[in-house]
Coordinates of C-alpha atoms and ligand atoms in Angstrom, one line a residue:
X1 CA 46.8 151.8 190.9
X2 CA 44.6 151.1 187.8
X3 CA 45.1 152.9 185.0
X4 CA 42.5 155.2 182.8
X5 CA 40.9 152.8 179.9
X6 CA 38.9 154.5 177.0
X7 CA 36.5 151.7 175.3
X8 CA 36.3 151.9 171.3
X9 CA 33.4 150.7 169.7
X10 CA 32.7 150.5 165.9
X11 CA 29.6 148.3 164.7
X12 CA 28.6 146.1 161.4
X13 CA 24.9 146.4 160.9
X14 CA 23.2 144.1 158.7
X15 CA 19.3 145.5 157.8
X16 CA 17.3 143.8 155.8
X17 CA 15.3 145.2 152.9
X18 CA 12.0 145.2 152.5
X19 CA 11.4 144.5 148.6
X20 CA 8.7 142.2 147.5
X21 CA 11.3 140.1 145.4
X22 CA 14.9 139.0 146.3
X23 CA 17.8 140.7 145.4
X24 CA 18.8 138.9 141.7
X25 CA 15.4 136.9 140.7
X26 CA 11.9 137.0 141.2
X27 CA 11.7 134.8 144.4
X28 CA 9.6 136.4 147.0
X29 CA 11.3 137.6 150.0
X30 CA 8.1 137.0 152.4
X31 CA 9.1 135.8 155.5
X32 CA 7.1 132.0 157.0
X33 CA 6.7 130.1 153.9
X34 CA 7.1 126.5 154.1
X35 CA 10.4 125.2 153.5
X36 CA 11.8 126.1 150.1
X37 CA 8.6 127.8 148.6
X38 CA 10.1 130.7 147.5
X39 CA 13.4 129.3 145.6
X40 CA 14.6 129.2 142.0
X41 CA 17.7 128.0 140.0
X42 CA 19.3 131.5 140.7
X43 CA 19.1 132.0 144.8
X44 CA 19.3 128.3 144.8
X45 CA 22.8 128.5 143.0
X46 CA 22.0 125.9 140.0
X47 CA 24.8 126.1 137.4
X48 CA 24.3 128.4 134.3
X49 CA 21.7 130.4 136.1
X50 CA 22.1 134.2 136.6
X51 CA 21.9 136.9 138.9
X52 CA 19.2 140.0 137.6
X53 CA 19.7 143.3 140.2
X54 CA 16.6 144.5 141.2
X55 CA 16.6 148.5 140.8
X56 CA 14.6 148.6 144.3
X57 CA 17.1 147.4 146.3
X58 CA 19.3 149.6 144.9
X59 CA 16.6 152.6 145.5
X60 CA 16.5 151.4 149.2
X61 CA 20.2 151.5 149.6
X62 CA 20.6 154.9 148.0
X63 CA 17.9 156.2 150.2
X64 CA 19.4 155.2 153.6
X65 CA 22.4 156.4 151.9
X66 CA 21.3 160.2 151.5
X67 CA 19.9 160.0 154.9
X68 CA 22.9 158.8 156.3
X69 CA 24.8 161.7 154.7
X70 CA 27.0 159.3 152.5
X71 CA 28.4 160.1 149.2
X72 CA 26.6 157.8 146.8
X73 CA 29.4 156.2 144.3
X74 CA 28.6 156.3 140.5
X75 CA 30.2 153.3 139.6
X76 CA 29.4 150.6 142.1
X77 CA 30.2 146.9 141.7
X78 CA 29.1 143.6 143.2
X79 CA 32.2 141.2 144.2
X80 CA 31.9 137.8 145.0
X81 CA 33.1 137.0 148.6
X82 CA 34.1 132.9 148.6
X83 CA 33.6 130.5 151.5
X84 CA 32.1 127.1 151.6
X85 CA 29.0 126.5 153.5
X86 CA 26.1 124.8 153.3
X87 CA 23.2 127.7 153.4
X88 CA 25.3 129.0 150.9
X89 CA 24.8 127.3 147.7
X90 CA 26.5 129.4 145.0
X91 CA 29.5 128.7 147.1
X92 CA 30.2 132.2 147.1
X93 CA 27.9 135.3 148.5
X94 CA 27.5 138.0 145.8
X95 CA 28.5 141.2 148.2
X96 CA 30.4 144.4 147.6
X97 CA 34.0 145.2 148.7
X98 CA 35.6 147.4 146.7
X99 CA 32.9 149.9 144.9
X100 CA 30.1 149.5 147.7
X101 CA 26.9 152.0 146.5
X102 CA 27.5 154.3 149.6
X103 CA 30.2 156.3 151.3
X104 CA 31.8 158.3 154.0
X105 CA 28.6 159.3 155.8
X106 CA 27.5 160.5 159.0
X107 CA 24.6 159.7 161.9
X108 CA 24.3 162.5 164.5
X109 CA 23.5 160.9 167.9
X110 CA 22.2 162.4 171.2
X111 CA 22.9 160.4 174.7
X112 CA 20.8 160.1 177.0
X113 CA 22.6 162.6 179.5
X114 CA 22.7 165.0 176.2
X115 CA 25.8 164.9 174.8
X116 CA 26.4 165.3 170.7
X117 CA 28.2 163.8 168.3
X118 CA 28.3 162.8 164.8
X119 CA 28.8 158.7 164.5
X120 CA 30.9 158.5 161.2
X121 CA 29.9 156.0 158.3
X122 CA 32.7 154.1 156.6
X123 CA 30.2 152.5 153.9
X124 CA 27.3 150.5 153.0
X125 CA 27.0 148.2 150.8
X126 CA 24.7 145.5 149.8
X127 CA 24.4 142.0 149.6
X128 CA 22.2 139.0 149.7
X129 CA 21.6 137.1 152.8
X130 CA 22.2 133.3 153.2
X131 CA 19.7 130.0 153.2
X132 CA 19.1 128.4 157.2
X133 CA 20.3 125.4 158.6
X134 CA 17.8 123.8 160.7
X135 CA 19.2 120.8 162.7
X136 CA 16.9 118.7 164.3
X137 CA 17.6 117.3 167.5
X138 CA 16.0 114.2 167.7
X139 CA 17.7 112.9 164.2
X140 CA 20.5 114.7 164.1
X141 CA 19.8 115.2 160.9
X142 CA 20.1 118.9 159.5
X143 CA 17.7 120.8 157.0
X144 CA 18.1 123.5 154.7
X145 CA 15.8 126.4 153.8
X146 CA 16.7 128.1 150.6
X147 CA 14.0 130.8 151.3
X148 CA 16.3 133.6 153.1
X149 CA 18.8 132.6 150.5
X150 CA 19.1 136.1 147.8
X151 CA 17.3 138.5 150.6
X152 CA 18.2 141.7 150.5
X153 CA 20.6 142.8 152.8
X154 CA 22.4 146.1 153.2
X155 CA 25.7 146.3 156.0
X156 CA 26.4 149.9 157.4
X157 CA 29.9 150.0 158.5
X158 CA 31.2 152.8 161.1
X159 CA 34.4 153.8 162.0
X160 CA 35.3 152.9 165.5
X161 CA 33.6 156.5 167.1
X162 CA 31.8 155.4 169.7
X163 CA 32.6 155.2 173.3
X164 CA 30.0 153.5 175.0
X165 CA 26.9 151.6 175.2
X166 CA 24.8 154.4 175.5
X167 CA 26.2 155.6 172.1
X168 CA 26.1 152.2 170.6
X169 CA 22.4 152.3 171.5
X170 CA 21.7 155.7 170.4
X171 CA 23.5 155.0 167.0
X172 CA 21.3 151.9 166.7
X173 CA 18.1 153.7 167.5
X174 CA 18.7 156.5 165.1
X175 CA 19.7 154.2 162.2
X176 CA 16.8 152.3 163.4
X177 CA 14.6 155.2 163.0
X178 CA 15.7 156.6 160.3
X179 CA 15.4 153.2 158.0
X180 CA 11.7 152.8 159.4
X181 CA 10.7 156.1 158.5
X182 CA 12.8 156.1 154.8
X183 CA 10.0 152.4 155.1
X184 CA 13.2 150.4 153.9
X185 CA 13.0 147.8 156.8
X186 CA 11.3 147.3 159.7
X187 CA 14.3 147.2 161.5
X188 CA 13.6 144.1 164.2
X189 CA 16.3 142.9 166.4
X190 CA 14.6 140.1 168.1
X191 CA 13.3 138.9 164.0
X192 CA 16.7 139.6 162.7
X193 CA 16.0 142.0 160.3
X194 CA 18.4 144.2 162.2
X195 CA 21.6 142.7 163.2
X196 CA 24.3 144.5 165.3
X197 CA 28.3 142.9 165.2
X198 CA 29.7 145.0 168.1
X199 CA 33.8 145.5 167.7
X200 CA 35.3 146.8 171.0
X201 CA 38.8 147.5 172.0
X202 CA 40.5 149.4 175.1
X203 CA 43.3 151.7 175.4
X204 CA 44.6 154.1 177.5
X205 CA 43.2 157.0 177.9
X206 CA 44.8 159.6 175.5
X207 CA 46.2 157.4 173.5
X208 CA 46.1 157.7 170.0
X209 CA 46.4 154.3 168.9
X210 CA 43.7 151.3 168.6
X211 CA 44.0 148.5 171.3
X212 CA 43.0 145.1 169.3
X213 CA 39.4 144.2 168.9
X214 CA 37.0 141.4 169.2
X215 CA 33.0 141.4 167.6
X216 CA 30.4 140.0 169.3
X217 CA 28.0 138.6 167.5
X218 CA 24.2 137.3 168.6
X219 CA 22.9 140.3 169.4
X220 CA 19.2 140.3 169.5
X221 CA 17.5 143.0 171.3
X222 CA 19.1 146.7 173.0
X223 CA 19.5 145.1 176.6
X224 CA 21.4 142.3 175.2
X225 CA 23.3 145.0 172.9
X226 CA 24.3 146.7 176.5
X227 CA 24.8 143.9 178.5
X228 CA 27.8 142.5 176.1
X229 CA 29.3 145.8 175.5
X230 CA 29.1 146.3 179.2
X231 CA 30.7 142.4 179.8
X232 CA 33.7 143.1 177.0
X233 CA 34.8 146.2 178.7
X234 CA 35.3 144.3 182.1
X235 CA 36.5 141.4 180.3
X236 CA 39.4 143.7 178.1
X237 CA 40.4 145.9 181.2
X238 CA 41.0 142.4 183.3
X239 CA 43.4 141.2 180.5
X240 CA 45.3 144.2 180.5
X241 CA 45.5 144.7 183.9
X242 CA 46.7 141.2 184.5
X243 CA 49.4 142.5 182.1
X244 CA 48.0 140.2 179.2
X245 CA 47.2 141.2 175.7
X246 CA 43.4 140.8 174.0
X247 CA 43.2 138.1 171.3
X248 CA 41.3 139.3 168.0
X249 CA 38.6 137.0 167.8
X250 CA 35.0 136.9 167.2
X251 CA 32.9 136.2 170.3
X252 CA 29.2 134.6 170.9
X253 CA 27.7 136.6 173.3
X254 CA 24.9 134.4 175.2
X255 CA 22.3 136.9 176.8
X256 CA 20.7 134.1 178.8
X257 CA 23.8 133.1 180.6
X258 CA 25.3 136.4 180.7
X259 CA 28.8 135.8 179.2
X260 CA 30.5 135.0 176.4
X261 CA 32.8 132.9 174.3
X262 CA 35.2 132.5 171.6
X263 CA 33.7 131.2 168.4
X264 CA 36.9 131.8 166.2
X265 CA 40.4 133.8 166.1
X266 CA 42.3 135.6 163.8
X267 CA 43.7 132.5 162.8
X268 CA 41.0 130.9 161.7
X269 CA 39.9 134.0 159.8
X270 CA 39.0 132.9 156.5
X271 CA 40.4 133.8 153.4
X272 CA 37.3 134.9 151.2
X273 CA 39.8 135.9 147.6
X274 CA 37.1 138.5 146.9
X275 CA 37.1 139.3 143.6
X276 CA 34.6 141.3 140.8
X277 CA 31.5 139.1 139.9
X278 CA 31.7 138.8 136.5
X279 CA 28.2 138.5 135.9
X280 CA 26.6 141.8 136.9
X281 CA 27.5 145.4 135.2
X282 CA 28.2 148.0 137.3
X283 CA 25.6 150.2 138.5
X284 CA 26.0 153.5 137.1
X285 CA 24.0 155.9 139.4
X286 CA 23.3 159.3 137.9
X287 CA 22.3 162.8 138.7
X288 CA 18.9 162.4 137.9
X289 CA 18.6 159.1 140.0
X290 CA 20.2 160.3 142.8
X291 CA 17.7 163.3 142.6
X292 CA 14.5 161.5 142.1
X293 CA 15.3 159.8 145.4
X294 CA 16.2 162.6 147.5
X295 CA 13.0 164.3 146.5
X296 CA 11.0 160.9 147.6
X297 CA 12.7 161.2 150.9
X298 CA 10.2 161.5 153.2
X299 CA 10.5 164.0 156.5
X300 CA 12.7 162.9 159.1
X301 CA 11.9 162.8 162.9
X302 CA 14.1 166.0 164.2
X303 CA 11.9 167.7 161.0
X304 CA 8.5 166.3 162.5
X305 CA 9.7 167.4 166.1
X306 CA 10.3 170.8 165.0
X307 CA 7.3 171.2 163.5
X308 CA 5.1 169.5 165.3
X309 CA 5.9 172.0 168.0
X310 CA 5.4 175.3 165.9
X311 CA 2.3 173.6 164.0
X312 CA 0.6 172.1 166.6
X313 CA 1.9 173.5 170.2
X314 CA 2.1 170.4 171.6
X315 CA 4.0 169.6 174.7
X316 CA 8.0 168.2 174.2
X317 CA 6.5 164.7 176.0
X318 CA 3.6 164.0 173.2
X319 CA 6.0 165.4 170.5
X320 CA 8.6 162.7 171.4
X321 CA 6.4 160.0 171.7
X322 CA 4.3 160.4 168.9
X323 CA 7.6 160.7 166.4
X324 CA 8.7 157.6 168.2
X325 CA 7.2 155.5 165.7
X326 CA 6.6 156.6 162.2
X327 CA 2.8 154.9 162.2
X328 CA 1.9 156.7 165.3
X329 CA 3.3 160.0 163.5
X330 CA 1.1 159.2 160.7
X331 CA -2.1 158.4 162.5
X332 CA -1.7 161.7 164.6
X333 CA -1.1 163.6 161.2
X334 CA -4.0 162.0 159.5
X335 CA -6.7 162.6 162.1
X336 CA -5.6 166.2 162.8
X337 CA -6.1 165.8 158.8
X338 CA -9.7 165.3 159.3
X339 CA -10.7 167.7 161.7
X340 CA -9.4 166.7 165.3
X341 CA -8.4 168.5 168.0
X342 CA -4.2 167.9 168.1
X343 CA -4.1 167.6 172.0
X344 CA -6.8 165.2 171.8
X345 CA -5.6 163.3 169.0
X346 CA -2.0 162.9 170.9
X347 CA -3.8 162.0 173.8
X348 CA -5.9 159.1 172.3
X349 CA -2.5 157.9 170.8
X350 CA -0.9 158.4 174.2
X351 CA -2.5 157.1 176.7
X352 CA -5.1 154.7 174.9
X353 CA -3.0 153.6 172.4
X354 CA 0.2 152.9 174.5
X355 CA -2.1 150.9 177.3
X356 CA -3.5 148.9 174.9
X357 CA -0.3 148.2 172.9
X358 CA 1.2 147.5 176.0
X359 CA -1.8 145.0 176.9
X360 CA -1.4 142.9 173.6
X361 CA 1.9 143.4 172.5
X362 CA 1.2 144.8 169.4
X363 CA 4.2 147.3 168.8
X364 CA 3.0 151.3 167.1
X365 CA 4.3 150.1 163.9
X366 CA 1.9 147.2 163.3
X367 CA -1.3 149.3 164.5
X368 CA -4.5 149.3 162.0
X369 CA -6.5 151.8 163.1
X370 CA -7.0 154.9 160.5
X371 CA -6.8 158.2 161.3
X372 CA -10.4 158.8 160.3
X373 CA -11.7 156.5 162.8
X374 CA -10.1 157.9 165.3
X375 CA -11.0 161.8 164.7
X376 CA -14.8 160.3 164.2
X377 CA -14.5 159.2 168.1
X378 CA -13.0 162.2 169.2
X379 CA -15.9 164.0 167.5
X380 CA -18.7 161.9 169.5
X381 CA -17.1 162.7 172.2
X382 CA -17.1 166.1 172.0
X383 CA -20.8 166.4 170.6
X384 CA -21.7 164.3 174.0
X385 CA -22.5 161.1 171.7
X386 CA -20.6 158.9 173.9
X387 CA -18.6 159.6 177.3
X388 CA -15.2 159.2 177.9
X389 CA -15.7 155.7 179.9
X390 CA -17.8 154.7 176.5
X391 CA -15.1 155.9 174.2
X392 CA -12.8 153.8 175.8
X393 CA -14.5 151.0 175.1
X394 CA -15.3 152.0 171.6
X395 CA -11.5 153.0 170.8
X396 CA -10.5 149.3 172.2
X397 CA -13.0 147.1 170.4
X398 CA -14.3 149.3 167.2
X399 CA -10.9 151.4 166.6
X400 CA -8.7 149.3 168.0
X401 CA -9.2 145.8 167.3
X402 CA -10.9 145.9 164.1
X403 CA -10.8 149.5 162.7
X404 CA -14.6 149.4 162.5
X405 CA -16.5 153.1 162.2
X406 CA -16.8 154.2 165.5
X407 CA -20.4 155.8 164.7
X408 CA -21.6 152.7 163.0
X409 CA -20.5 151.1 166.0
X410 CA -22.4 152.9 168.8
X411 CA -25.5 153.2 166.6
X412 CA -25.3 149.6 165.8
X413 CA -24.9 148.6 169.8
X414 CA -26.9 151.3 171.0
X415 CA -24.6 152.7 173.1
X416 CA -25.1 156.7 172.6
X417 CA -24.6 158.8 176.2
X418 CA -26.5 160.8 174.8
X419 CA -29.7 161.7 176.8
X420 CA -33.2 162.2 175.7
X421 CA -33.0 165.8 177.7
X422 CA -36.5 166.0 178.8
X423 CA -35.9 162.5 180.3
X424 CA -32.8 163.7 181.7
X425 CA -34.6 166.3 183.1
X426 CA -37.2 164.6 184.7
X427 CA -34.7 162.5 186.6
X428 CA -32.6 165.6 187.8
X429 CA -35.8 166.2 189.2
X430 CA -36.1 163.0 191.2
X431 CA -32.3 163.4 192.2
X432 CA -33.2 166.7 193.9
X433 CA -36.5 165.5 195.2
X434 CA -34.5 162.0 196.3
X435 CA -31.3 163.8 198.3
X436 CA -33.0 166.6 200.4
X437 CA -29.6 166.8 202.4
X438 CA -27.4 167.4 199.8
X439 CA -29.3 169.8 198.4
X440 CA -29.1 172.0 201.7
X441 CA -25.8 171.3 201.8
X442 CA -25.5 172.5 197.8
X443 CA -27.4 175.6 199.0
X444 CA -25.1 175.9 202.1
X445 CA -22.0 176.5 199.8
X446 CA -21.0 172.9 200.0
X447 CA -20.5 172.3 196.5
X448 CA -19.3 169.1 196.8
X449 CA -22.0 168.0 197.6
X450 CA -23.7 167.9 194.4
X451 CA -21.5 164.3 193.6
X452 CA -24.1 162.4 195.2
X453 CA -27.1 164.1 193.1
X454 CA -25.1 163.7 190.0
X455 CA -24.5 160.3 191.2
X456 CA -27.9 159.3 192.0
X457 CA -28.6 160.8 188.4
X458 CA -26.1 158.7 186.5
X459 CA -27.4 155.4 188.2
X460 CA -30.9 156.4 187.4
X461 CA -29.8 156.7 183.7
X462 CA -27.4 153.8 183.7
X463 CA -24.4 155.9 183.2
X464 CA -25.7 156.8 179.6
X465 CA -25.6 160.5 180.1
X466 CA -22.8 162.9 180.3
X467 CA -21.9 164.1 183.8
X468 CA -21.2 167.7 182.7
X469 CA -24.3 168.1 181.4
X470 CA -26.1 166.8 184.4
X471 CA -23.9 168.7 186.7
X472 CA -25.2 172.1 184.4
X473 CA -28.5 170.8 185.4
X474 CA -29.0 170.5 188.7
X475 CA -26.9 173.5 189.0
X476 CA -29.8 175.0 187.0
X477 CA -32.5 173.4 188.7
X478 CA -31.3 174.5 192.2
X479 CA -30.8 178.0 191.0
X480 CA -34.7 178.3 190.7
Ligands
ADP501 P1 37.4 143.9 159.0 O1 37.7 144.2 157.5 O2 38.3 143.0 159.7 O3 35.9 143.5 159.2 P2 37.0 146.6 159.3 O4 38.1 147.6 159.1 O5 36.0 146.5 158.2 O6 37.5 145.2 159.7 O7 36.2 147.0 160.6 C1 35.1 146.4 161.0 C2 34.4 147.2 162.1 O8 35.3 147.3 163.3 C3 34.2 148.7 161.8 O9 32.9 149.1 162.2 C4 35.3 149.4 162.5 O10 34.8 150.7 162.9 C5 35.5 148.6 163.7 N1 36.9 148.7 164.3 C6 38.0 148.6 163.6 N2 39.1 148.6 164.4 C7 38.6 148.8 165.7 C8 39.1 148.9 167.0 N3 40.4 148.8 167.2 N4 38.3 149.0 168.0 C9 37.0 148.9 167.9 N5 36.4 148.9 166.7 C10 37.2 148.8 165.6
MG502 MG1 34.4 144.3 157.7
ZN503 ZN1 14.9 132.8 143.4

């Protein structure tokens, strides 16, 4: 009989930070530059040049920190972690082992099935990311692009307290959220400015000690995330219950093909003789600092939830999508701001919004439209300006598209619903006149049938009209 296996997961995240300029010069950190554009003596590693800490990154750091629950430590220090590689040109990677900025924190999770738990934080620390290798195939020659080289990274570290993918994922999404909100990173598995190492191990189930581990690495997007963790658990329990034991080794996980593979054991581990890099102070963080950022901290989606519901009455569904994304948040905040109707603001956001997204690919954060222009067409809407088939098509091409001013827009096109109402009249009158039938019927208590007047009505005015009002109309009219 099989026994009772507990899986043990504890992940590595790498995030990088958004700062204008690396982490120790003035290189820019924009991502898409031609090869080696943004590289000087310092992140290419030149002899006699020297590292300068940018305070930001430190800021950024400190701010997930806080909202990670961490202690932040006073007197952090960079060390120099040594391996020999060609993206790495300083032949060492300036990192932090033994004073990293941030400690023993915490990231409450939910599940999907609703269970709670707080996922522990071991630390974070930072560091600066590595050059690229780019290997052509044709050649076989290989490239290097200094431009990644002195980005800054941060690496959260948990302790091993998860117990299954749909943790792992609900860790990931919080942390996710949380660093998009603090605007620290935007947090994109598939661009690698997210990067999960997943360390699994098995053991019995109420045992209290650690089976041994292997990380996965190559983790691009949540599904993939899953589908490993999901993979490593069959492939663990099989050893074990062949009686074998699991080697500690570092694993490629390849989504397309759906396993994975050794890439190297603890054997091959390298040595990396950290020590303290002797050419950067300590950071000494004080009171004062450690205030100023905890008063920039800005509010926090379980925050926004709760009072989206007690200031604006929305339903759980809108609440949870709209806090989804921090720019969606922002855009709902900003045109309730200026006068819209909440409900109607969430649904444009909604229902609009998420088609249209969905259509183009354009994910909530990278949306343009302002707040303003969007409470502007909610307004002509509601003064009967436009109808809601028109909107839509001014939301998609002025709002959408281009953020243009929705009123400039109709005006400019001429595409107001809005009726001259003695013209409007006079055609109610031909609709009547037109559909004797449906008139009797109308009179007969068939109010149904009152679609094909107001149908007749809106092809007469070429749909630039607004049914409601038509519909008060002929009710009108036949009430004579
Ligand atoms: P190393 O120094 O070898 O990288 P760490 O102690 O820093 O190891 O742990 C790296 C990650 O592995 C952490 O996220 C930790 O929670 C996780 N981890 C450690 N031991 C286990 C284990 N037995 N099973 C699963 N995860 C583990
Ligand atoms: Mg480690
Ligand atoms: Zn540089």
């Amino acid at each position: 009989m099989s026994k009772e296996y507990e899986v043990v997961i504890g992940l590595e995240v790498h995030v990088e930070l958004n700062t204008k300029t690396k982490i120790f010069c003035g290189c820019s950190t924009e991502f898409g530059g031609a090869p080696n554009t943004h590289v000087c003596p310092v992140c290419a590693g030149m002899p006699g040049s020297l590292p300068v800490l940018n305070r930001e990154v430190v800021n950024k750091a400190i701010s997930v920190g806080l909202a990670t629950n961490c202690d932040i430590t006073r007197n952090a220090k960079f060390d120099r972690k040594n391996y020999f590689y060609p993206d790495n040109p300083q032949n060492y990677q300036i990192s932090q082992l033994y004073y990293p900025i941030c400690r023993n924190g915490h990231v409450d999770i939910e599940t999907e099935d609703g269970t709670k738990k707080a996922v522990r934080i071991h630390e974070i620390h930072m560091e600066e990311d590595a050059g690229k290798l780019i290997h052509d195939p044709v050649t076989d020659d290989t490239y290097v692009d200094f431009n990644r080289s002195g980005v800054p990274l941060i690496e959260i570290v948990s302790e091993p307290d998860m117990r299954s993918a749909d943790e792992v994922v609900a860790y990931l999404e919080k942390l996710r959220e949380t660093i998009i909100y603090l605007g620290a990173s935007d947090c994109k598995l598939n661009e690698g400015s997210m990067r999960a190492d997943v360390n699994l191990s098995i053991r019995e189930k109420g045992s209290e000690e650690f089976g041994t581990r292997t990380e996965s690495k190559n983790l691009n997007s949540f599904r993939a995330i899953r589908r490993c963790i999901e993979n490593e658990i069959g492939r663990q329990i099989d050893i074990l219950e062949d009686g074998g034991q699991v080697v500690q080794e570092t694993r490629r996980w390849d989504d397309e093909k759906g396993y994975s593979y050794p890439m190297r054991s603890k054997e091959d581990a390298q040595d990396y003789r950290y020590f303290p890099d002797p050419d950067l102070v300590p950071i000494v963080v004080s009171d004062e600092w450690i205030e100023e950022i905890r008063n920039a901290q800005p509010e926090f989606r379980d925050a926004k939830k709760a009072r989206y519901k007690e200031e604006y009455d929305l339903p759980d569904y809108d609440i949870d999508q709209i806090t989804g994304s921090k720019k969606m948040s922002e855009i709902f905040e900003g045109a309730v701001a200026e006068g819209a109707d909440p409900k109607k603001a969430s649904n444009w956001l909604m229902v609009e919004t998420m088609r249209l997204m969905k259509e183009t690919g354009i994910d909530a954060e990278s949306l343009r439209f302002s707040p303003k222009n969007l409470a502007a067409l909610i307004k002509l809407v509601d003064s009967k300006e436009i109808n809601g088939g028109v909107a839509k098509e001014v939301f998609e091409k002025a709002v959408f598209s281009d953020d243009l001013d929705p009123v400039k827009y109709v005006a400019d096109n001429n595409m107001s619903t809005k009726a001259d109402s003695g013209q409007l009249l006079e055609v109610v009158k031909k609709a009547i006149e037109a559909n004797p039938k449906a008139v009797e019927d109308v009179r007969n208590g068939k109010q149904k049938a009152i679609g094909a007047i107001v149908g007749f009505v809106m092809k007469e005015m070429k749909g630039k009209c607004d049914p409601g009002e038509v519909n008060k109309l002929i009710a009108d009219e036949l009430s004579k």
